[in-house]
Short mmCIF file of C-alpha atoms and ligand atoms in Angstrom, two decimals:
data_model
loop_
_atom_site.label_atom_id
_atom_site.label_comp_id
_atom_site.label_asym_id
_atom_site.label_seq_id
_atom_site.Cartn_x
_atom_site.Cartn_y
_atom_site.Cartn_z
CA MET M 1 1.66 15.42 -9.03
CA ALA M 2 1.07 12.05 -6.62
CA THR M 3 1.69 10.37 -3.31
CA ILE M 4 2.98 7.02 -4.52
CA LEU M 5 3.86 4.08 -2.29
CA VAL M 6 6.88 1.86 -3.95
CA VAL M 7 7.56 -1.29 -2.45
CA GLU M 8 10.48 -3.44 -2.89
CA ASP M 9 12.87 -5.36 -0.97
CA GLU M 10 15.89 -4.00 -3.38
CA ALA M 11 17.31 -0.93 -1.95
CA ASP M 12 18.94 0.25 -4.40
CA LEU M 13 15.84 -0.57 -6.91
CA SER M 14 13.33 1.17 -5.30
CA ASN M 15 16.04 4.19 -4.89
CA LEU M 16 16.06 4.94 -8.30
CA ILE M 17 12.41 4.66 -8.26
CA ARG M 18 12.62 7.07 -5.92
CA SER M 19 14.70 9.44 -7.72
CA HIS M 20 13.03 8.93 -10.68
CA LEU M 21 9.87 9.64 -10.24
CA GLU M 22 10.15 12.36 -7.77
CA ALA M 23 12.93 14.09 -10.72
CA ASP M 24 8.70 14.08 -11.83
CA GLY M 25 6.81 16.03 -9.36
CA HIS M 26 5.91 12.95 -7.22
CA THR M 27 5.70 12.47 -3.38
CA ILE M 28 7.20 9.21 -3.50
CA ARG M 29 6.50 6.32 0.44
CA GLN M 30 9.18 3.34 0.16
CA ALA M 31 7.98 -0.11 2.00
CA PHE M 32 10.93 -3.01 1.60
CA ASP M 33 8.28 -5.51 2.97
CA GLY M 34 4.30 -6.40 3.21
CA PRO M 35 3.70 -5.67 5.92
CA GLY M 36 5.48 -3.01 5.53
CA ALA M 37 3.20 -1.67 2.51
CA LEU M 38 -0.02 -2.83 3.96
CA ALA M 39 0.75 -0.20 7.00
CA LEU M 40 2.29 2.06 4.64
CA VAL M 41 -1.29 2.25 2.62
CA ALA M 42 -3.38 2.22 5.65
CA GLU M 43 -1.64 5.64 7.48
CA GLN M 44 -1.12 7.49 3.81
CA ALA M 45 -3.31 6.94 1.42
CA PRO M 46 -0.52 6.83 -1.53
CA GLN M 47 -3.00 7.22 -5.30
CA LEU M 48 -0.85 4.70 -6.52
CA VAL M 49 0.93 1.37 -5.60
CA ILE M 50 4.10 0.35 -7.55
CA LEU M 51 4.74 -3.22 -6.01
CA ASP M 52 7.45 -5.96 -6.28
CA TRP M 53 6.33 -9.13 -6.40
CA MET M 54 8.58 -11.01 -4.64
CA LEU M 55 9.11 -9.18 -1.36
CA PRO M 56 10.28 -11.04 2.19
CA GLY M 57 6.71 -11.67 3.91
CA LEU M 58 4.10 -10.78 2.66
CA ASP M 59 4.50 -11.62 -0.85
CA GLY M 60 3.09 -9.03 -3.61
CA LEU M 61 0.26 -11.38 -4.62
CA ALA M 62 -0.81 -11.18 -0.78
CA VAL M 63 -0.15 -8.18 -0.56
CA CYS M 64 -1.75 -7.28 -3.80
CA ARG M 65 -5.72 -9.15 -3.42
CA ARG M 66 -4.71 -6.80 0.07
CA LEU M 67 -5.12 -4.19 -1.07
CA ARG M 68 -8.08 -5.12 -3.78
CA GLN M 69 -10.06 -5.74 -1.03
CA GLU M 70 -10.64 -2.26 0.90
CA HIS M 71 -7.92 0.20 -2.27
CA LEU M 72 -9.31 1.69 -5.22
CA MET M 73 -5.62 3.39 -5.90
CA PRO M 74 -4.61 1.15 -8.81
CA VAL M 75 -2.18 -0.59 -8.20
CA LEU M 76 1.93 -1.81 -10.65
CA MET M 77 2.83 -5.07 -10.45
CA LEU M 78 7.14 -5.45 -10.95
CA THR M 79 7.20 -8.60 -12.17
CA ALA M 80 10.65 -10.95 -13.41
CA ARG M 81 7.95 -13.35 -14.80
CA SER M 82 6.77 -12.57 -17.31
CA GLU M 83 4.72 -15.65 -17.89
CA GLU M 84 2.87 -14.94 -15.04
CA ILE M 85 0.95 -11.74 -16.18
CA ASP M 86 -2.00 -13.14 -16.75
CA ARG M 87 -2.18 -13.91 -12.44
CA VAL M 88 -1.17 -10.93 -12.25
CA LEU M 89 -3.58 -8.07 -14.36
CA GLY M 90 -6.58 -11.59 -13.46
CA LEU M 91 -9.15 -11.46 -10.92
CA GLU M 92 -6.98 -13.77 -8.79
CA VAL M 93 -4.64 -10.47 -8.22
CA GLY M 94 -6.49 -7.61 -9.71
CA ALA M 95 -2.96 -4.98 -10.33
CA ASP M 96 -3.88 -3.11 -12.94
CA ASP M 97 -0.01 -2.22 -15.11
CA TYR M 98 2.54 -4.48 -14.91
CA VAL M 99 6.51 -4.29 -15.63
CA VAL M 100 8.93 -7.27 -16.19
CA LYS M 101 12.43 -7.13 -14.69
CA PRO M 102 14.08 -5.70 -15.89
CA PHE M 103 13.32 -2.75 -17.00
CA GLY M 104 13.93 1.11 -18.54
CA MET M 105 12.74 3.70 -16.14
CA ARG M 106 11.36 5.39 -18.62
CA GLU M 107 9.33 2.87 -19.41
CA LEU M 108 8.07 2.43 -15.76
CA LEU M 109 7.51 6.16 -16.67
CA ALA M 110 4.87 6.04 -18.76
CA ARG M 111 3.37 3.29 -17.01
CA VAL M 112 3.27 5.64 -13.58
CA ARG M 113 2.20 8.50 -16.02
CA ALA M 114 -0.89 6.54 -17.40
CA LEU M 115 -2.46 5.26 -14.85
CA LEU M 116 -1.99 8.47 -12.85
CA ARG M 117 -4.13 10.20 -15.50
CA ARG M 118 -5.99 7.48 -15.30
CA VAL M 119 -7.93 7.89 -11.90
CA GLU M 120 -7.84 12.06 -13.20
CA LEU M 121 -4.82 11.90 -10.60
CA ASP M 122 -2.19 14.25 -13.34
CA THR M 123 -2.12 16.87 -13.00
CA LEU M 124 1.32 17.75 -13.30
CA ALA M 125 1.94 17.41 -17.11
CA PRO M 126 -1.44 18.16 -19.23
CA ASP M 127 -1.77 15.40 -21.95
CA LYS M 128 -4.66 16.43 -24.01
CA GLY M 129 -4.41 14.19 -26.77
CA ALA M 130 -3.86 11.83 -24.22
CA ALA M 131 -6.57 12.53 -21.54
CA ALA M 132 -8.62 12.45 -24.11
CA GLU M 133 -7.91 9.34 -25.36
CA GLU M 134 -7.88 7.60 -22.00
CA GLY M 135 -11.61 9.02 -21.94
CA MET M 136 -10.95 12.64 -19.99
CA ALA M 137 -12.05 15.63 -21.24
CA ALA M 138 -9.40 17.55 -20.94
CA GLN M 139 -11.11 21.18 -19.40
CA ASP M 140 -8.65 24.09 -17.85
CA GLY M 141 -9.29 24.92 -14.62
CA VAL M 142 -11.73 22.28 -13.08
CA PRO M 143 -10.36 19.77 -10.75
CA PRO M 144 -9.29 16.81 -11.95
CA ALA M 145 -12.11 14.90 -10.22
CA GLU M 146 -14.84 16.71 -11.23
CA ARG M 147 -13.56 15.96 -14.91
CA PRO M 148 -16.65 14.84 -16.83
CA ILE M 149 -16.37 10.79 -17.62
CA VAL M 150 -16.65 10.18 -21.49
CA ARG M 151 -16.63 6.36 -22.22
CA GLY M 152 -18.21 6.75 -25.84
CA PRO M 153 -21.97 7.68 -25.93
CA LEU M 154 -21.61 7.89 -22.48
CA ARG M 155 -20.90 11.81 -20.78
CA ILE M 156 -21.05 11.11 -17.18
CA ASN M 157 -20.79 15.18 -15.70
CA VAL M 158 -19.56 13.68 -11.68
CA ALA M 159 -19.16 17.69 -10.83
CA ASP M 160 -23.55 17.55 -11.25
CA HIS M 161 -23.56 13.86 -10.27
CA ALA M 162 -25.56 13.27 -13.63
CA ALA M 163 -25.00 11.52 -16.57
CA SER M 164 -25.97 11.56 -20.28
CA LEU M 165 -25.58 8.70 -23.02
CA ASN M 166 -26.37 10.07 -26.79
CA GLY M 167 -27.16 13.86 -24.61
CA GLU M 168 -29.29 12.91 -23.55
CA SER M 169 -29.63 13.34 -19.81
CA LEU M 170 -29.86 9.40 -18.34
CA ASP M 171 -32.89 9.31 -15.46
CA LEU M 172 -30.70 7.48 -12.63
CA THR M 173 -31.01 7.07 -9.43
CA PRO M 174 -28.08 8.23 -6.59
CA LYS M 175 -26.93 4.56 -6.27
CA GLU M 176 -28.06 4.02 -10.00
CA TYR M 177 -25.61 7.20 -10.50
CA ASP M 178 -22.68 5.93 -7.86
CA LEU M 179 -22.41 2.56 -9.20
CA LEU M 180 -22.14 4.23 -12.93
CA ALA M 181 -19.88 6.66 -11.82
CA LEU M 182 -17.74 4.56 -9.90
CA LEU M 183 -17.58 1.29 -12.24
CA ALA M 184 -16.86 3.76 -15.80
CA ALA M 185 -13.69 5.64 -13.48
CA HIS M 186 -11.98 2.49 -13.29
CA PRO M 187 -12.42 0.62 -16.78
CA GLY M 188 -11.63 -3.24 -16.84
CA ARG M 189 -11.35 -3.94 -13.34
CA ALA M 190 -13.36 -6.00 -11.68
CA PHE M 191 -15.43 -5.30 -8.92
CA SER M 192 -16.60 -7.56 -6.46
CA ARG M 193 -20.22 -7.97 -4.81
CA ASP M 194 -18.59 -6.87 -1.72
CA PHE M 195 -16.42 -4.01 -2.39
CA LEU M 196 -19.79 -2.13 -4.34
CA LEU M 197 -21.65 -2.60 -1.19
CA GLN M 198 -19.50 -1.59 0.92
CA GLN M 199 -18.17 1.67 -1.40
CA LEU M 200 -21.94 2.67 -2.00
CA TRP M 201 -24.13 1.61 0.65
CA GLY M 202 -21.05 1.11 3.84
CA TYR M 203 -19.89 -1.66 5.48
CA ASP M 204 -23.11 -0.73 8.03
CA TYR M 205 -25.21 -2.01 5.28
CA ASP M 206 -27.68 -5.08 6.05
CA GLY M 207 -28.23 -6.18 2.88
CA PHE M 208 -27.06 -8.79 1.02
CA ASP M 209 -25.30 -9.18 -2.39
CA ARG M 210 -28.73 -8.89 -4.56
CA THR M 211 -29.33 -5.55 -3.84
CA VAL M 212 -25.67 -4.73 -6.23
CA ASP M 213 -27.59 -7.35 -8.96
CA THR M 214 -30.54 -4.92 -8.82
CA HIS M 215 -28.92 -1.78 -9.14
CA ILE M 216 -26.94 -3.52 -12.18
CA VAL M 217 -30.26 -4.42 -13.86
CA ARG M 218 -32.22 -1.87 -13.70
CA LEU M 219 -29.13 0.25 -14.90
CA ARG M 220 -27.94 -2.21 -17.75
CA LYS M 221 -31.34 -1.22 -19.06
CA LYS M 222 -31.89 3.03 -18.60
CA LEU M 223 -28.46 2.43 -20.64
CA GLY M 224 -30.29 0.03 -23.74
CA PRO M 225 -26.95 -1.49 -25.91
CA GLN M 226 -24.64 0.67 -24.30
CA GLY M 227 -25.25 -2.11 -21.14
CA ASP M 228 -23.13 -4.18 -22.43
CA ALA M 229 -20.60 -2.11 -21.17
CA ILE M 230 -21.20 -3.60 -18.12
CA ALA M 231 -19.98 -6.53 -17.95
CA THR M 232 -20.51 -10.13 -15.50
CA VAL M 233 -17.85 -11.38 -13.96
CA TRP M 234 -18.65 -14.52 -13.38
CA GLY M 235 -17.98 -15.71 -9.96
CA VAL M 236 -17.03 -12.16 -8.46
CA GLY M 237 -19.16 -9.07 -9.32
CA TYR M 238 -19.45 -6.23 -12.79
CA ARG M 239 -16.93 -4.92 -15.14
CA PHE M 240 -16.74 -1.92 -16.85
CA ASN M 241 -15.60 -2.65 -20.30
CA GLY M 242 -14.62 0.54 -22.19
CA1 CA F 301 12.17 -8.06 -4.87
#
C-alpha cells in the first residue's frame, strides 16, 4: 500500500484514476496543476507520482524535472504524444515510465504495481515470481525496505549494509556501499553527480564533483567485470544497468 499523488487537471479522469487506485489499496492525493503538485510532494512525500504532461501553469515536464532534482520516488507520466516518449523517459525529463492517452485502467494499474515493486513498496499483492524478476528476493516476514537487492551476481544485503558478488563478500567503504545500493535500487535511472553528493554526503558537504567520480572508480574496480553495470551518462552522472 502506497501514498500516490495523481496530477491531472481533468477532474473526471483524475477521480477515475483515484477510485481504481483506492480499490487497489492505495491512499490517493490529487493535484490539478503543476505548482499544486510540487506543494503536495513537499508536504506528503508520496511514494509514487502519476503526472499528466498537459497541465495548466507549470507543465508535466517542468514538474518532473523539478521532482527529479530532489526526490527518488518513481514518476509515471501520462502523455497524449507517443512521439515524445524518448524525451519523457530520457535524461531531459527523467520519468520512470509512461502511458499514452487514452489508456485502460488495467494498464495503468499494472504500471503502477510494477513501479512500486521496483521500489519495494508493493507489499499489498506479493507476487513472488514477478518480484524475483524485478531483482528482489521475496522473503516472508522481512520488511520490504530491508529485502536484499539482487542484480545478476550482485547481492546487496540492505539489512546488513553489506554486498556480495558471486557469493563472495565485497570489501566496501560505507560510502561505496551507499552509492552502490542507491544506484542498484533504481536500475535504469540516471543520477546526477549533484544529486548523489546531496543524497550520500549531505547538503553541507564541501567537496567537489570529483568526490562522486573517485568513489565510482573505486567501486567499479571492486566489482571487477560487473563494474560495467555502472554506466557513465555523459554530461550527467551515473546509471546502474541491470
Ligand atoms: Ca491534462
